[in-house]
Amino acid sequence: MESKNIRSAQFIDTYFPIVDGVVQTVNNYAAEMNATSYSCVVAPKAAEEYDDSVLPYDVLRSDAVKIPFWEYSYPTPLVDRKLKKELISKKLDIFHAHSPFTVGTFASSLAKEIGIPVVATFHSKYYDDCLRITKSKTIANLVTKKIVKFFSSVDSVWAVSHGTAETLHSYGYEGDIFVINNGTNFKVPENIEELKKEAAEKYAIPTDKKVILFVGHQIWHKNLKLVLDTFRLLCNKGDEYRLIIVGNGYNENQIKDYADKLNFAPGQVSFPGRITDRRLLSGVFACADLFLFPSVYDNAPLVVREAAAMGVPSLLVAGSNAAETVEKDISGFTAAEDEKSMLAEIERIFADEEMLARVGEAARKTIPVPWSELMPIVYDKYAELIDRKKIELKIK
C-alpha cells in the first residue's frame, strides 16, 4: 500500500487537557500523519473542558465516567455505539493503540471486526504504576498478566526504547518488539535571548547562579525526593546554585512541603508550576545550565529531548531507560541513583565548564530527532502490516 495514503487512528486512555509524554507522542503522531493523509485520535471525554478544535486533526471522544477526586476519567468506548459507527464510517486502514487498557482493548476488538491491523506501543512501567496505586503485588501481577495478554493479541508490538522493550519482555511477553524512539518538535526560537530574559524576569531566575532544571509531573515516582535531597547537599556547600522545578501533579503539595522541611534559603528552590506557553518554556530551558532528571520510571522522556534541543545536557540515572539516549560525557551525564553520587557528578560537571558546553552542544546535535524524520519509518511499518493483514484475510 502507498504509505502516504494510509488513514489511521491513534487510541489513548487519557488526553488533553492532561499532558504527559504519551499524550505528546500521540499528538505528534496524529498531527504529522494528518498533514499528509488522515489521522485522528480516539480518547475519553475530558474531566475538564477542553476545546479539541484547536488541534490540527479530529479528536473522537468516547463516553467516560468521571472518577471522584482524580484528574482522570474512566473511558467506556465498548458501549459507545456512536463512536463505533463514526470510526467505521471513516474507512481507516490501521489502528494504533497507545494504552493496553479500555481504549486499547476497544481498538483491538474493533480492528478485528472490520479486518484491519492494530499496532500497540508499550510506553509505561504499568506494574510499577499499579503497585504504587494499589500497594498490592498480587493485584499488580494480575494487571500485568492482562497487559501481556493484550499485547499478545495485536498484530505488532512497538516500544519507545530498547529498555522499554526489555521491561515488557520481563512481564512475560514473548513476541517480537519493534523499537522506535520518540521525536521532538521543540525548536529554538529565533529570539531566544529575548525569551531567556523574559523567563528570567517572570520566574525570578538569576543570571549569576548555576541553574539546575527539572521539568515534569510533580509525582514522587519521578524521583523528586532524590532531586531535592541532592540539591540540599549541594546548597550545604555554598549558595552558587539554583533549582527550578517546573510542572504540576497530584503530589505537588507534598513535594513543596518536603522542600520546606529541607530549609532552603529564600530563592534557592522555586516552583513556577506548569508552563503551558511553549515560548516561555523555551526561555526557561535557555536559562538552565543542567537538566536534572533522575527518574527511573520514565522510558523515553520527551523533556530530555527538549532540553537537548536547547543545548542543555541532562544528568540521568546510570542504566535507566531514560539514559538510553545519552553517552556519558559525550552527549549527557549519568550517576548512580543516590544523592551522594548525584552530588559528586554535579560538582564534577560544573568544575569543567568547557566539558559542560561541549556535551550540551553534542546533545543538541544528536538527541533531538524531529517527528517528521520518524514518520516515514512509521508509515513503512504501517504499510507492511496493512499488506500482511490483507494477505491473511485472503488466506482465511
CSV table of N, CA and C in Angstrom, one decimal, residues 43-117:
chain,number,residue,atom,x,y,z
A,43,ALA,N,-10.0,9.2,22.2
A,43,ALA,CA,-9.7,9.3,23.6
A,43,ALA,C,-11.0,9.6,24.4
A,44,PRO,N,-11.0,9.4,25.7
A,44,PRO,CA,-12.2,9.6,26.5
A,44,PRO,C,-12.5,11.1,26.7
A,45,LYS,N,-13.8,11.4,26.9
A,45,LYS,CA,-14.2,12.7,27.2
A,45,LYS,C,-13.4,13.2,28.4
A,46,ALA,N,-12.9,14.5,28.3
A,46,ALA,CA,-12.1,15.0,29.4
A,46,ALA,C,-12.9,15.4,30.6
A,47,ALA,N,-12.3,15.2,31.8
A,47,ALA,CA,-12.9,15.6,33.1
A,47,ALA,C,-13.1,17.1,33.1
A,48,GLU,N,-12.2,17.8,32.5
A,48,GLU,CA,-12.2,19.3,32.5
A,48,GLU,C,-12.5,19.7,31.0
A,49,GLU,N,-13.1,20.8,30.9
A,49,GLU,CA,-13.4,21.3,29.5
A,49,GLU,C,-12.1,21.5,28.7
A,50,TYR,N,-12.2,21.1,27.4
A,50,TYR,CA,-11.1,21.3,26.5
A,50,TYR,C,-11.6,21.5,25.1
A,51,ASP,N,-11.1,22.4,24.4
A,51,ASP,CA,-11.5,22.7,23.0
A,51,ASP,C,-10.7,21.9,22.0
A,52,ASP,N,-11.2,20.8,21.6
A,52,ASP,CA,-10.4,20.0,20.6
A,52,ASP,C,-10.2,20.6,19.3
A,53,SER,N,-11.0,21.6,19.0
A,53,SER,CA,-10.9,22.3,17.7
A,53,SER,C,-9.6,23.0,17.5
A,54,VAL,N,-8.8,23.2,18.6
A,54,VAL,CA,-7.5,23.9,18.4
A,54,VAL,C,-6.5,23.0,17.9
A,55,LEU,N,-6.8,21.7,17.8
A,55,LEU,CA,-5.8,20.7,17.3
A,55,LEU,C,-6.0,20.5,15.8
A,56,PRO,N,-4.9,20.2,15.1
A,56,PRO,CA,-5.0,20.1,13.6
A,56,PRO,C,-5.5,18.7,13.1
A,57,TYR,N,-6.3,18.0,13.9
A,57,TYR,CA,-6.8,16.7,13.5
A,57,TYR,C,-8.1,16.5,14.3
A,58,ASP,N,-8.8,15.5,13.8
A,58,ASP,CA,-10.1,15.2,14.6
A,58,ASP,C,-9.8,14.4,15.9
A,59,VAL,N,-10.5,14.8,16.9
A,59,VAL,CA,-10.5,14.0,18.1
A,59,VAL,C,-11.9,13.4,18.4
A,60,LEU,N,-11.9,12.1,18.5
A,60,LEU,CA,-13.2,11.4,18.7
A,60,LEU,C,-13.2,11.0,20.2
A,61,ARG,N,-14.1,11.6,20.9
A,61,ARG,CA,-14.2,11.4,22.4
A,61,ARG,C,-15.2,10.3,22.7
A,62,SER,N,-14.7,9.3,23.4
A,62,SER,CA,-15.7,8.3,23.9
A,62,SER,C,-16.4,8.7,25.1
A,63,ASP,N,-17.5,8.0,25.4
A,63,ASP,CA,-18.1,8.2,26.7
A,63,ASP,C,-17.2,7.9,27.8
A,64,ALA,N,-17.3,8.5,29.0
A,64,ALA,CA,-16.4,8.3,30.1
A,64,ALA,C,-17.1,8.6,31.4
A,65,VAL,N,-16.6,8.0,32.5
A,65,VAL,CA,-17.2,8.2,33.8
A,65,VAL,C,-16.2,9.0,34.6
A,66,LYS,N,-16.6,10.1,35.2
A,66,LYS,CA,-15.6,10.9,36.0
A,66,LYS,C,-15.3,10.2,37.3
A,67,ILE,N,-14.0,10.1,37.6
A,67,ILE,CA,-13.6,9.5,38.8
A,67,ILE,C,-13.4,10.6,39.9
A,68,PRO,N,-14.2,10.4,41.0
A,68,PRO,CA,-14.1,11.5,42.0
A,68,PRO,C,-12.7,11.7,42.6
A,69,PHE,N,-12.4,13.0,42.8
A,69,PHE,CA,-11.1,13.4,43.4
A,69,PHE,C,-9.9,12.9,42.5
A,70,TRP,N,-10.1,12.8,41.3
A,70,TRP,CA,-9.0,12.4,40.4
A,70,TRP,C,-9.1,13.1,39.1
A,71,GLU,N,-7.9,13.4,38.4
A,71,GLU,CA,-7.9,14.2,37.2
A,71,GLU,C,-8.3,13.4,36.0
A,72,TYR,N,-8.4,12.0,36.2
A,72,TYR,CA,-8.7,11.2,35.0
A,72,TYR,C,-10.2,10.7,35.0
A,73,SER,N,-10.7,10.3,33.8
A,73,SER,CA,-12.0,9.8,33.7
A,73,SER,C,-11.8,8.3,33.2
A,74,TYR,N,-12.8,7.5,33.5
A,74,TYR,CA,-12.8,6.1,33.1
A,74,TYR,C,-13.5,5.9,31.8
A,75,PRO,N,-12.8,5.6,30.7
A,75,PRO,CA,-13.5,5.6,29.4
A,75,PRO,C,-14.3,4.3,29.2
A,76,THR,N,-15.5,4.5,28.5
A,76,THR,CA,-16.4,3.4,28.3
A,76,THR,C,-16.7,3.2,26.8
A,77,PRO,N,-15.7,3.1,25.9
A,77,PRO,CA,-15.9,3.1,24.5
A,77,PRO,C,-16.6,1.8,24.0
A,78,LEU,N,-16.6,0.7,24.7
A,78,LEU,CA,-17.2,-0.6,24.3
A,78,LEU,C,-18.7,-0.4,24.2
A,79,VAL,N,-19.3,0.5,25.0
A,79,VAL,CA,-20.7,0.7,24.9
A,79,VAL,C,-21.1,2.0,24.2
A,80,ASP,N,-20.1,2.6,23.5
A,80,ASP,CA,-20.4,3.8,22.8
A,80,ASP,C,-20.7,3.5,21.3
A,81,ARG,N,-21.9,3.3,21.0
A,81,ARG,CA,-22.3,2.9,19.6
A,81,ARG,C,-22.0,4.0,18.6
A,82,LYS,N,-22.2,5.3,19.0
A,82,LYS,CA,-21.9,6.4,18.1
A,82,LYS,C,-20.5,6.5,17.7
A,83,LEU,N,-19.6,6.2,18.7
A,83,LEU,CA,-18.1,6.3,18.4
A,83,LEU,C,-17.8,5.1,17.4
A,84,LYS,N,-18.3,3.9,17.7
A,84,LYS,CA,-18.0,2.8,16.8
A,84,LYS,C,-18.5,3.1,15.4
A,85,LYS,N,-19.7,3.6,15.2
A,85,LYS,CA,-20.2,3.9,13.9
A,85,LYS,C,-19.4,4.9,13.2
A,86,GLU,N,-18.9,6.0,13.9
A,86,GLU,CA,-18.1,7.0,13.3
A,86,GLU,C,-16.8,6.5,12.8
A,87,LEU,N,-16.2,5.7,13.6
A,87,LEU,CA,-14.9,5.1,13.2
A,87,LEU,C,-15.0,4.2,12.0
A,88,ILE,N,-16.0,3.4,11.9
A,88,ILE,CA,-16.3,2.5,10.8
A,88,ILE,C,-16.5,3.4,9.5
A,89,SER,N,-17.2,4.5,9.7
A,89,SER,CA,-17.5,5.3,8.5
A,89,SER,C,-16.3,6.0,7.9
A,90,LYS,N,-15.2,6.1,8.7
A,90,LYS,CA,-14.0,6.8,8.2
A,90,LYS,C,-13.1,5.9,7.4
A,91,LYS,N,-13.5,4.6,7.3
A,91,LYS,CA,-12.8,3.7,6.4
A,91,LYS,C,-11.2,3.8,6.6
A,92,LEU,N,-10.9,3.5,7.9
A,92,LEU,CA,-9.5,3.6,8.3
A,92,LEU,C,-8.7,2.3,7.9
A,93,ASP,N,-7.4,2.5,7.7
A,93,ASP,CA,-6.6,1.3,7.3
A,93,ASP,C,-5.9,0.6,8.5
A,94,ILE,N,-5.7,1.4,9.6
A,94,ILE,CA,-4.9,0.8,10.7
A,94,ILE,C,-5.3,1.5,12.0
A,95,PHE,N,-5.3,0.8,13.1
A,95,PHE,CA,-5.4,1.4,14.4
A,95,PHE,C,-4.1,1.3,15.1
A,96,HIS,N,-3.8,2.3,16.0
A,96,HIS,CA,-2.6,2.3,16.8
A,96,HIS,C,-3.0,2.6,18.2
A,97,ALA,N,-2.8,1.6,19.1
A,97,ALA,CA,-3.2,1.8,20.5
A,97,ALA,C,-2.0,2.2,21.3
A,98,HIS,N,-2.1,3.2,22.1
A,98,HIS,CA,-1.0,3.6,23.0
A,98,HIS,C,-1.3,3.4,24.4
A,99,SER,N,-2.3,2.5,24.7
A,99,SER,CA,-2.6,2.0,26.0
A,99,SER,C,-3.1,0.6,26.0
A,100,PRO,N,-2.8,-0.3,26.9
A,100,PRO,CA,-3.3,-1.6,26.9
A,100,PRO,C,-4.6,-1.8,27.6
A,101,PHE,N,-5.2,-0.7,28.0
A,101,PHE,CA,-6.4,-0.8,28.9
A,101,PHE,C,-7.7,-0.6,28.1
A,102,THR,N,-8.7,0.1,28.6
A,102,THR,CA,-10.0,0.1,28.0
A,102,THR,C,-10.0,0.6,26.5
A,103,VAL,N,-9.4,1.7,26.2
A,103,VAL,CA,-9.5,2.2,24.9
A,103,VAL,C,-8.7,1.3,23.9
A,104,GLY,N,-7.5,0.8,24.4
A,104,GLY,CA,-6.7,-0.1,23.6
A,104,GLY,C,-7.4,-1.4,23.3
A,105,THR,N,-8.2,-1.9,24.3
A,105,THR,CA,-8.9,-3.1,24.1
A,105,THR,C,-10.0,-2.9,23.1
A,106,PHE,N,-10.7,-1.7,23.2
A,106,PHE,CA,-11.7,-1.3,22.2
A,106,PHE,C,-11.1,-1.3,20.8
A,107,ALA,N,-9.9,-0.7,20.6
A,107,ALA,CA,-9.2,-0.6,19.3
A,107,ALA,C,-9.0,-2.0,18.8
A,108,SER,N,-8.5,-2.9,19.6
A,108,SER,CA,-8.1,-4.3,19.2
A,108,SER,C,-9.4,-5.0,18.7
A,109,SER,N,-10.5,-4.9,19.5
A,109,SER,CA,-11.7,-5.6,19.2
A,109,SER,C,-12.3,-5.1,17.9
A,110,LEU,N,-12.4,-3.7,17.7
A,110,LEU,CA,-13.0,-3.2,16.5
A,110,LEU,C,-12.1,-3.4,15.3
A,111,ALA,N,-10.8,-3.4,15.4
A,111,ALA,CA,-9.9,-3.7,14.3
A,111,ALA,C,-10.2,-5.1,13.8
A,112,LYS,N,-10.3,-6.1,14.7
A,112,LYS,CA,-10.6,-7.4,14.3
A,112,LYS,C,-11.9,-7.5,13.6
A,113,GLU,N,-12.9,-6.8,14.1
A,113,GLU,CA,-14.3,-6.8,13.5
A,113,GLU,C,-14.3,-6.3,12.1
A,114,ILE,N,-13.5,-5.2,11.8
A,114,ILE,CA,-13.6,-4.6,10.4
A,114,ILE,C,-12.4,-5.1,9.6
A,115,GLY,N,-11.5,-6.0,10.1
A,115,GLY,CA,-10.5,-6.6,9.3
A,115,GLY,C,-9.3,-5.7,9.0
A,116,ILE,N,-8.8,-4.9,9.9
A,116,ILE,CA,-7.6,-4.1,9.7
A,116,ILE,C,-6.6,-4.4,10.9
A,117,PRO,N,-5.4,-4.1,10.7
A,117,PRO,CA,-4.4,-4.4,11.7
A,117,PRO,C,-4.4,-3.4,12.8
